[in-house]
Coordinates of C-alpha atoms and ligand atoms in Angstrom, one line a residue:
X1 CA 0.0 0.0 0.0
X2 CA 1.3 3.4 -1.0
X3 CA 2.1 5.6 2.0
X4 CA 0.5 9.0 2.4
X5 CA 2.5 12.1 2.7
X6 CA 2.4 13.8 6.1
X7 CA 3.8 17.4 6.3
X8 CA 5.6 19.0 9.2
X9 CA 5.4 22.7 9.9
X10 CA 7.7 24.3 12.4
X11 CA 6.8 27.4 14.2
X12 CA 9.7 27.7 16.7
X13 CA 10.7 31.0 15.3
X14 CA 7.1 32.5 15.5
X15 CA 5.0 30.8 18.2
X16 CA 8.1 29.5 20.0
X17 CA 9.4 33.0 20.2
X18 CA 6.5 33.7 22.6
X19 CA 8.3 31.5 25.2
X20 CA 9.0 33.3 28.5
X21 CA 12.6 34.4 28.4
X22 CA 13.2 33.6 24.7
X23 CA 14.3 36.5 22.5
X24 CA 15.7 35.4 19.1
X25 CA 18.1 37.6 17.3
X26 CA 18.3 37.6 13.5
X27 CA 21.4 35.4 13.7
X28 CA 19.5 33.0 16.0
X29 CA 16.6 32.8 13.6
X30 CA 18.8 32.1 10.6
X31 CA 20.8 29.5 12.4
X32 CA 17.7 27.7 13.6
X33 CA 16.0 27.9 10.2
X34 CA 19.1 26.3 8.8
X35 CA 18.9 23.4 11.3
X36 CA 15.2 22.9 10.6
X37 CA 15.9 22.9 6.8
X38 CA 18.7 20.3 7.3
X39 CA 16.4 18.1 9.3
X40 CA 13.9 18.1 6.4
X41 CA 11.0 20.1 8.0
X42 CA 8.6 20.9 5.1
X43 CA 7.6 24.4 6.4
X44 CA 9.5 26.8 8.6
X45 CA 7.6 29.8 9.8
X46 CA 10.1 32.5 10.3
X47 CA 8.0 35.2 12.1
X48 CA 5.7 38.1 11.6
X49 CA 7.0 40.6 9.1
X50 CA 6.0 44.2 9.9
X51 CA 5.4 43.4 13.5
X52 CA 9.0 43.9 14.7
X53 CA 12.4 44.9 13.2
X54 CA 14.0 41.4 13.5
X55 CA 11.2 39.8 11.5
X56 CA 11.0 42.6 9.0
X57 CA 14.7 42.2 8.4
X58 CA 14.4 38.4 8.2
X59 CA 11.9 38.6 5.4
X60 CA 13.7 41.5 3.6
X61 CA 16.0 39.1 1.8
X62 CA 15.6 35.8 0.0
X63 CA 17.0 33.3 2.6
X64 CA 17.5 30.6 0.0
X65 CA 16.3 27.7 2.1
X66 CA 15.1 24.3 0.8
X67 CA 12.1 24.4 3.1
X68 CA 8.9 26.3 2.4
X69 CA 9.8 29.5 4.2
X70 CA 6.6 31.0 5.7
X71 CA 5.6 34.4 6.8
X72 CA 2.9 34.8 9.4
X73 CA 0.3 37.6 9.8
X74 CA -3.2 38.7 10.1
X75 CA -5.9 38.7 7.5
X76 CA -7.0 42.1 6.3
X77 CA -8.6 44.2 9.0
X78 CA -12.4 44.4 9.0
X79 CA -13.7 47.5 7.3
X80 CA -10.7 47.9 5.0
X81 CA -10.0 46.7 1.6
X82 CA -7.2 44.3 1.0
X83 CA -5.3 46.9 -1.1
X84 CA -5.6 49.5 1.7
X85 CA -4.2 47.6 4.7
X86 CA -0.5 48.3 5.6
X87 CA -0.3 45.1 7.7
X88 CA -1.4 42.9 4.8
X89 CA 0.9 44.8 2.4
X90 CA 4.0 44.1 4.6
X91 CA 3.0 40.4 4.6
X92 CA 2.5 40.3 0.8
X93 CA 5.9 42.0 0.3
X94 CA 7.8 39.6 2.5
X95 CA 10.3 37.4 0.7
X96 CA 8.6 34.2 1.7
X97 CA 7.4 31.1 -0.2
X98 CA 4.2 30.8 1.8
X99 CA 2.0 33.1 3.9
X100 CA 0.2 31.8 6.9
X101 CA -2.8 34.0 7.8
X102 CA -4.3 33.8 11.3
X103 CA -8.1 34.5 11.5
X104 CA -10.8 34.2 14.1
X105 CA -13.0 31.1 13.8
X106 CA -15.0 31.4 17.0
X107 CA -18.1 33.6 16.6
X108 CA -17.7 34.9 20.1
X109 CA -14.2 36.3 19.4
X110 CA -15.4 37.8 16.1
X111 CA -18.0 39.8 18.0
X112 CA -16.0 40.7 21.2
X113 CA -12.4 40.8 20.1
X114 CA -12.7 41.8 16.5
X115 CA -15.9 43.9 17.0
X116 CA -17.2 43.0 13.6
X117 CA -19.8 40.8 11.9
X118 CA -19.5 37.1 11.1
X119 CA -19.9 37.9 7.4
X120 CA -17.2 40.6 7.4
X121 CA -14.8 38.1 9.1
X122 CA -15.5 35.6 6.3
X123 CA -15.0 38.3 3.6
X124 CA -11.6 39.2 5.3
X125 CA -10.5 35.6 5.1
X126 CA -11.5 35.3 1.4
X127 CA -9.9 38.6 0.4
X128 CA -6.6 37.9 2.2
X129 CA -6.3 34.4 0.7
X130 CA -7.1 35.8 -2.8
X131 CA -4.5 38.6 -2.4
X132 CA -1.8 36.2 -1.4
X133 CA -2.6 33.8 -4.1
X134 CA -2.5 36.6 -6.6
X135 CA 1.1 37.3 -5.4
X136 CA 2.0 33.7 -6.2
X137 CA 2.3 32.5 -2.6
X138 CA 1.2 29.2 -1.1
X139 CA -1.4 30.1 1.5
X140 CA -2.3 28.6 4.9
X141 CA -5.0 29.8 7.2
X142 CA -4.5 29.3 11.0
X143 CA -8.1 29.1 12.4
X144 CA -7.6 30.6 15.8
X145 CA -9.6 29.0 18.7
X146 CA -11.0 26.5 16.2
X147 CA -11.9 23.8 18.7
X148 CA -13.5 26.1 21.3
X149 CA -15.2 27.8 18.4
X150 CA -16.4 24.6 16.9
X151 CA -17.9 23.5 20.3
X152 CA -19.7 26.9 20.5
X153 CA -20.8 27.2 16.9
X154 CA -19.7 24.4 14.6
X155 CA -21.4 25.9 11.6
X156 CA -19.5 29.2 11.8
X157 CA -16.1 27.6 12.7
X158 CA -16.4 25.3 9.6
X159 CA -17.5 28.3 7.4
X160 CA -14.2 30.1 8.3
X161 CA -12.2 27.0 7.4
X162 CA -14.2 26.4 4.2
X163 CA -13.9 30.1 3.1
X164 CA -10.1 29.8 3.0
X165 CA -10.2 26.3 1.3
X166 CA -12.7 27.4 -1.4
X167 CA -10.5 30.5 -2.1
X168 CA -7.5 28.2 -2.8
X169 CA -5.7 28.0 0.5
X170 CA -3.3 25.0 0.4
X171 CA -3.9 24.3 4.1
X172 CA -6.5 25.1 6.7
X173 CA -4.9 24.7 10.1
X174 CA -7.1 23.9 13.1
X175 CA -5.6 25.6 16.2
X176 CA -6.2 24.6 19.8
X177 CA -5.2 28.1 20.8
X178 CA -6.0 27.8 24.5
X179 CA -4.6 24.3 24.6
X180 CA -7.4 22.7 26.6
X181 CA -8.9 20.3 24.1
X182 CA -8.5 16.6 24.8
X183 CA -7.4 14.0 22.3
X184 CA -10.8 12.3 21.9
X185 CA -12.4 15.7 21.2
X186 CA -9.7 16.6 18.7
X187 CA -10.2 13.3 16.9
X188 CA -13.9 13.7 16.7
X189 CA -13.9 17.4 15.6
X190 CA -11.1 16.9 13.0
X191 CA -13.1 13.9 11.7
X192 CA -16.1 16.2 11.2
X193 CA -13.9 18.8 9.4
X194 CA -12.4 16.2 7.1
X195 CA -15.9 15.4 5.8
X196 CA -16.1 19.0 4.4
X197 CA -12.4 19.7 3.6
X198 CA -10.1 16.9 2.3
X199 CA -7.7 15.8 5.1
X200 CA -4.7 16.4 2.9
X201 CA -5.6 20.1 3.2
X202 CA -6.1 20.1 7.0
X203 CA -3.4 20.8 9.6
X204 CA -3.3 20.7 13.4
X205 CA -1.7 23.3 15.7
X206 CA -1.8 22.1 19.3
X207 CA -0.8 23.8 22.5
X208 CA 0.3 21.8 25.5
X209 CA -1.8 23.1 28.4
X210 CA -3.0 19.7 29.4
X211 CA 0.3 18.1 28.4
X212 CA -1.3 16.5 25.4
X213 CA -0.2 18.6 22.5
X214 CA 1.7 15.6 21.0
X215 CA -1.2 13.3 21.7
X216 CA -3.6 15.8 20.2
X217 CA -1.5 16.1 17.0
X218 CA -1.6 12.3 16.6
X219 CA -5.3 12.2 17.2
X220 CA -5.8 14.8 14.4
X221 CA -3.7 12.6 12.1
X222 CA -5.7 9.6 12.9
X223 CA -8.8 11.6 12.0
X224 CA -7.4 12.6 8.7
X225 CA -5.3 15.8 9.1
X226 CA -2.1 15.7 7.1
X227 CA 0.0 18.6 8.4
X228 CA 1.3 18.9 12.0
X229 CA 2.5 22.2 13.4
X230 CA 4.9 22.3 16.3
X231 CA 8.1 23.6 17.7
X232 CA 11.6 22.3 18.6
X233 CA 11.7 21.1 22.3
X234 CA 8.0 22.2 22.6
X235 CA 8.9 25.9 22.9
X236 CA 5.9 28.2 23.1
X237 CA 4.0 30.4 25.4
X238 CA 2.5 29.1 28.7
X239 CA 3.1 25.3 28.5
X240 CA 4.4 25.3 25.0
X241 CA 3.4 23.9 21.6
X242 CA 3.4 20.4 20.3
X243 CA 7.0 19.1 20.5
X244 CA 8.3 18.2 17.1
X245 CA 11.3 16.5 18.7
X246 CA 8.9 14.0 20.3
X247 CA 6.5 13.8 17.3
X248 CA 9.1 13.1 14.6
X249 CA 10.6 9.9 16.1
X250 CA 7.2 8.5 16.8
X251 CA 6.1 9.2 13.2
X252 CA 9.3 7.6 11.9
X253 CA 9.7 4.7 14.3
X254 CA 6.3 3.5 15.4
X255 CA 4.6 1.2 12.9
X256 CA 1.2 2.7 13.4
X257 CA 2.5 5.9 11.7
X258 CA 5.6 4.7 9.9
X259 CA 3.7 2.1 7.9
X260 CA 1.1 4.6 6.7
X261 CA 3.0 7.9 6.3
X262 CA 6.0 9.4 4.7
X263 CA 7.6 12.4 6.3
X264 CA 10.4 14.4 4.7
X265 CA 12.8 13.7 7.6
X266 CA 15.3 11.0 6.4
X267 CA 16.7 8.2 8.7
X268 CA 20.1 10.0 8.5
X269 CA 18.5 13.3 9.6
X270 CA 16.7 11.6 12.4
X271 CA 20.1 10.6 13.8
X272 CA 20.8 14.3 14.2
X273 CA 17.7 15.0 16.2
X274 CA 19.3 14.8 19.7
X275 CA 22.0 17.1 18.5
X276 CA 19.4 19.6 17.1
X277 CA 17.5 19.6 20.3
X278 CA 20.6 20.2 22.4
X279 CA 21.9 22.9 20.0
X280 CA 18.7 24.8 20.4
X281 CA 19.0 24.7 24.2
X282 CA 22.6 25.8 23.8
X283 CA 21.6 28.8 21.8
X284 CA 19.0 29.7 24.4
X285 CA 21.5 29.2 27.1
X286 CA 19.4 26.6 28.9
X287 CA 20.2 23.3 30.3
X288 CA 18.6 20.5 28.3
X289 CA 15.8 18.5 29.8
X290 CA 17.5 15.3 30.9
X291 CA 14.2 13.5 30.8
X292 CA 13.0 14.6 27.4
X293 CA 11.6 11.6 25.5
X294 CA 14.0 10.2 22.8
X295 CA 16.7 12.9 23.1
X296 CA 17.2 13.4 26.9
X297 CA 20.3 12.2 28.6
X298 CA 18.2 9.9 30.7
X299 CA 15.9 8.7 27.9
X300 CA 17.8 5.5 27.6
X301 CA 19.4 5.3 31.1
X302 CA 18.8 2.3 33.3
X303 CA 19.6 2.1 37.0
X304 CA 18.7 -1.2 38.6
X305 CA 21.2 -4.1 38.5
X306 CA 18.8 -6.7 37.2
X307 CA 17.9 -4.5 34.2
X308 CA 21.5 -3.8 33.5
X309 CA 22.4 -7.4 33.2
X310 CA 19.5 -7.9 30.7
X311 CA 20.6 -4.9 28.7
X312 CA 24.1 -6.3 28.2
X313 CA 22.5 -9.5 26.9
X314 CA 20.0 -7.9 24.7
X315 CA 19.5 -4.1 24.6
X316 CA 16.1 -4.3 23.1
X317 CA 14.7 -5.8 26.3
X318 CA 14.5 -2.4 28.1
X319 CA 14.3 0.0 25.2
X320 CA 11.2 0.9 23.1
X321 CA 13.4 2.1 20.2
X322 CA 17.2 1.9 19.5
X323 CA 18.8 5.0 21.0
X324 CA 21.1 5.6 18.0
X325 CA 18.2 6.0 15.7
X326 CA 17.6 9.5 17.2
X327 CA 21.3 10.2 17.9
X328 CA 21.1 9.4 21.6
X329 CA 22.9 6.7 23.4
X330 CA 22.3 4.0 26.0
X331 CA 23.5 4.7 29.5
X332 CA 23.8 2.3 32.3
X333 CA 23.9 4.2 35.6
X334 CA 26.5 3.6 38.1
X335 CA 25.3 4.2 41.6
X336 CA 25.5 2.8 45.1
X337 CA 22.5 0.6 44.2
X338 CA 24.4 -0.7 41.2
X339 CA 25.5 -4.2 40.8
X340 CA 28.6 -5.4 39.0
X341 CA 26.6 -5.8 35.8
X342 CA 26.0 -2.0 35.6
X343 CA 29.7 -1.3 35.9
X344 CA 30.5 -4.0 33.3
X345 CA 28.0 -2.6 30.9
X346 CA 29.3 0.9 31.3
X347 CA 32.9 -0.2 30.9
X348 CA 31.9 -2.0 27.7
X349 CA 30.2 1.2 26.4
X350 CA 33.3 3.3 27.0
X351 CA 35.4 0.6 25.3
X352 CA 37.4 -0.8 28.2
X353 CA 37.9 -4.5 27.8
X354 CA 38.0 -6.2 31.2
X355 CA 37.4 -9.7 32.2
X356 CA 34.3 -9.9 34.3
X357 CA 36.1 -11.8 37.0
X358 CA 39.0 -9.3 37.1
X359 CA 39.5 -8.4 40.8
X360 CA 39.9 -4.7 39.8
X361 CA 36.1 -4.6 38.9
X362 CA 35.3 -5.3 42.6
X363 CA 37.8 -2.7 43.6
X364 CA 36.2 -0.1 41.3
X365 CA 32.8 -0.9 42.6
X366 CA 34.0 -0.4 46.2
X367 CA 35.6 3.0 45.3
X368 CA 32.3 4.1 43.6
X369 CA 30.3 3.2 46.7
X370 CA 32.8 4.9 49.1
X371 CA 32.8 8.1 47.0
X372 CA 29.0 8.2 46.5
X373 CA 28.6 7.9 50.3
X374 CA 30.5 11.1 50.7
X375 CA 28.6 13.0 48.0
X376 CA 29.9 12.1 44.5
X377 CA 27.2 11.4 42.0
X378 CA 28.6 9.2 39.3
X379 CA 25.3 8.5 37.6
X380 CA 25.1 12.1 36.7
X381 CA 28.8 12.5 36.0
X382 CA 29.6 10.0 33.2
X383 CA 33.0 11.5 32.4
X384 CA 34.2 11.4 36.0
X385 CA 33.1 7.8 36.2
X386 CA 35.0 7.0 33.1
X387 CA 38.2 8.6 34.4
X388 CA 37.8 6.8 37.8
X389 CA 37.3 3.5 35.9
X390 CA 40.3 4.2 33.6
X391 CA 42.5 5.1 36.6
X392 CA 41.4 2.1 38.6
X393 CA 42.3 0.0 35.6
X394 CA 45.5 2.0 35.3
X395 CA 45.1 3.7 31.9
X396 CA 45.0 7.5 32.3
X397 CA 48.3 9.3 31.6
X398 CA 49.4 12.0 34.0
X399 CA 49.3 14.8 31.4
X400 CA 50.0 17.7 33.7
X401 CA 50.1 18.7 37.4
X402 CA 48.7 21.8 38.9
X403 CA 51.3 22.6 41.5
X404 CA 49.6 25.6 43.0
X405 CA 46.7 28.0 42.5
X406 CA 45.7 31.2 44.1
X407 CA 42.5 33.1 43.8
X408 CA 42.0 36.6 45.0
X409 CA 38.6 38.2 45.4
X410 CA 38.7 41.9 46.1
X411 CA 35.8 44.4 46.6
X412 CA 36.7 48.0 46.2
X413 CA 35.7 51.3 44.6
X414 CA 36.7 51.7 41.0
X415 CA 37.9 55.0 39.4
X416 CA 34.3 56.1 39.0
X417 CA 33.5 55.5 42.6
X418 CA 31.3 52.4 41.9
X419 CA 31.6 49.4 44.2
X420 CA 33.1 46.5 42.2
X421 CA 34.2 43.0 43.0
X422 CA 37.3 41.9 41.1
X423 CA 38.4 38.3 41.0
X424 CA 41.8 37.0 39.7
X425 CA 43.2 33.5 39.6
X426 CA 46.9 32.5 39.2
X427 CA 47.6 28.9 38.4
X428 CA 51.0 27.2 38.3
X429 CA 51.1 24.1 36.0
X430 CA 53.8 21.6 35.3
X431 CA 53.7 20.0 31.9
X432 CA 56.5 17.5 31.5
X433 CA 59.6 19.4 32.6
X434 CA 58.1 22.7 31.8
X435 CA 56.7 25.0 34.5
X436 CA 54.1 27.5 33.5
X437 CA 52.1 30.3 35.2
X438 CA 48.8 31.7 33.9
X439 CA 46.6 34.4 35.4
X440 CA 43.1 35.4 34.5
X441 CA 40.3 37.6 35.7
X442 CA 36.8 36.3 35.9
X443 CA 33.4 37.3 37.0
X444 CA 33.8 35.0 40.0
X445 CA 36.4 32.8 41.6
X446 CA 35.4 29.6 39.7
X447 CA 35.2 31.4 36.4
X448 CA 38.7 33.0 37.0
X449 CA 40.1 29.6 38.0
X450 CA 38.7 28.0 34.9
X451 CA 40.0 30.7 32.6
X452 CA 43.5 30.6 34.2
X453 CA 43.7 26.8 34.1
X454 CA 42.7 26.6 30.4
X455 CA 44.8 29.5 29.3
X456 CA 48.0 27.7 28.7
X457 CA 48.5 24.0 28.9
X458 CA 51.6 24.0 26.6
X459 CA 51.6 21.1 24.2
X460 CA 48.1 20.1 25.3
X461 CA 46.5 23.4 24.6
X462 CA 45.4 22.5 21.1
X463 CA 43.3 19.6 22.4
X464 CA 41.3 21.8 24.8
X465 CA 40.8 24.9 22.7
X466 CA 37.2 23.9 21.7
X467 CA 36.3 22.9 25.2
X468 CA 33.3 24.9 26.5
X469 CA 31.6 24.8 29.9
X470 CA 27.9 24.8 29.3
X471 CA 26.4 24.3 32.8
X472 CA 27.6 24.6 36.4
X473 CA 25.4 23.3 39.2
X474 CA 26.1 23.5 42.9
X475 CA 24.4 21.6 45.6
X476 CA 25.0 21.7 49.3
X477 CA 24.7 18.2 50.9
X478 CA 24.2 17.6 54.5
X479 CA 26.1 14.3 54.9
X480 CA 26.6 13.6 58.6
X481 CA 28.3 16.2 60.7
X482 CA 29.3 18.8 58.2
X483 CA 27.9 20.2 55.0
X484 CA 29.7 19.4 51.8
X485 CA 29.4 21.0 48.4
X486 CA 28.8 19.0 45.2
X487 CA 29.6 20.7 41.9
X488 CA 28.5 19.2 38.6
X489 CA 30.0 20.7 35.5
X490 CA 28.8 20.0 32.0
X491 CA 31.1 20.5 29.1
X492 CA 30.9 20.4 25.4
X493 CA 33.3 20.4 22.4
X494 CA 33.0 21.3 18.7
X495 CA 32.1 17.8 17.8
X496 CA 28.9 18.3 19.8
X497 CA 29.9 15.8 22.4
X498 CA 28.8 16.6 26.0
X499 CA 30.0 15.2 29.2
X500 CA 29.5 15.9 32.9
X501 CA 32.1 15.8 35.7
X502 CA 31.8 16.0 39.5
X503 CA 33.7 17.4 42.4
X504 CA 32.9 17.2 46.2
X505 CA 34.5 19.1 49.0
X506 CA 33.5 21.2 52.1
X507 CA 35.1 24.0 50.0
X508 CA 33.2 25.1 46.9
X509 CA 36.5 26.1 45.1
X510 CA 38.0 22.7 45.7
X511 CA 34.9 21.0 44.5
X512 CA 34.8 23.1 41.4
X513 CA 38.6 22.5 40.8
X514 CA 38.1 18.8 40.9
X515 CA 35.2 18.9 38.4
X516 CA 37.2 21.3 36.1
X517 CA 40.3 19.1 36.2
X518 CA 38.2 16.0 35.4
X519 CA 36.6 17.8 32.4
X520 CA 40.0 18.8 31.0
X521 CA 41.6 15.4 31.5
X522 CA 38.5 13.7 30.1
X523 CA 38.8 15.9 27.0
X524 CA 42.5 15.0 26.6
X525 CA 41.7 11.2 26.9
X526 CA 38.8 11.6 24.4
X527 CA 41.1 13.5 22.0
X528 CA 43.7 10.8 22.3
X529 CA 46.3 13.4 23.4
X530 CA 49.8 11.7 23.6
X531 CA 51.0 11.2 27.2
Ligands
ZN601 ZN1 -0.1 28.9 18.7

């Protein structure tokens, strides 16, 4: 049986830009549009030309993307002609392949928010679609509040959708604007719509206010809709939009959808999904959700000993899909609850060949347990675990020694009489026979120490140049009589690899120093730097 085509429409740059604390620059938008294009997303909605300078600039030039680059805006205002509406004119002038209009489809909103008649709203939809078609654009209509509108007045909601379709709009998109509609309601209502408008012209735009935006999107597809709108990582105002990062693998990997539909995301592109998701967080300067389905660091992590031994025998036993299909990886957690099989599985993953009866395995397990008892968290710090394992098995070179460091924090008045705090770190390092001193100022003691430490490592410098700290988390633990500080540092390199290291001490600087050192040494090991 021939598979039907299912289209994906990304609105990260428009609806996703409504997220609290998200403010895309033009450079951000271009970079994200490029990633979406590479991924194979059919439509990328760039923004709202005419509404703000960034979006006007974005649509001022042809961006030369393979995707159908889409501009968003309102239908003509009530009481104006299409040729005499500056908002519509800006939209029609935008360098875009498609225009997505938004229009009211709930009679109550037409009356109260738009303060116009039902007929005038329909005329505005028809005129706007006609004007955009005349400009040679592909046209979409977002029917705002469609599901609430349909419940209140099905005839009018359908009339709005039908007006756009009859005028030649390629897609009529049903929006659950308030995000409160449930999957069974979506399925029923979309089914009704598809009796009037062919499903291959119907789209779904779901918000996540009951945490069912993804489920609602699938419900719409089951009922006949053939376009799904969503955002990367479920960005969007309030609780977000339907998360394309969860939708895409389900469409590609679950037979219910994979057997029936073709999406434009290739198997090779799917393998980049975890990277795309993390790269967006990186750009937004946010820590990634460790528990995100498919792409989160914990998505394929298993803790208990009995599971780990089964995973070594047959990975499929505890995984619903293979982690590498979405660019993620299996992780067997090492913790105080862990048995020998977890440790063995993790050693196998990092490529350390050890006989399972080697006495050093028992020794490593003992060290892990001792250290976790005083606050180390190896299940979160995979790179520190790897170093510990390699050291216990005797395979980490001693690349360099930090013979001394000194951090000075000074608060004083500057030349302008403002109160400032200045931090400087001086680090003495011995690489081979060479002694080196580096100093750096930072915005705090840990930052200064990090900068000084990574400033000059002599012959090893080239291996750590692309090392970047992406997250720094501190936790005070009350273990027994005195409080200790646990520091977790997440690092990344140009290859897009990420790793986490841990340090524990009553002193936050010492704890940070340990985690920093582990990160650097891990990077040297990973880069196969010569000893
Ligand atoms: Zn929306």
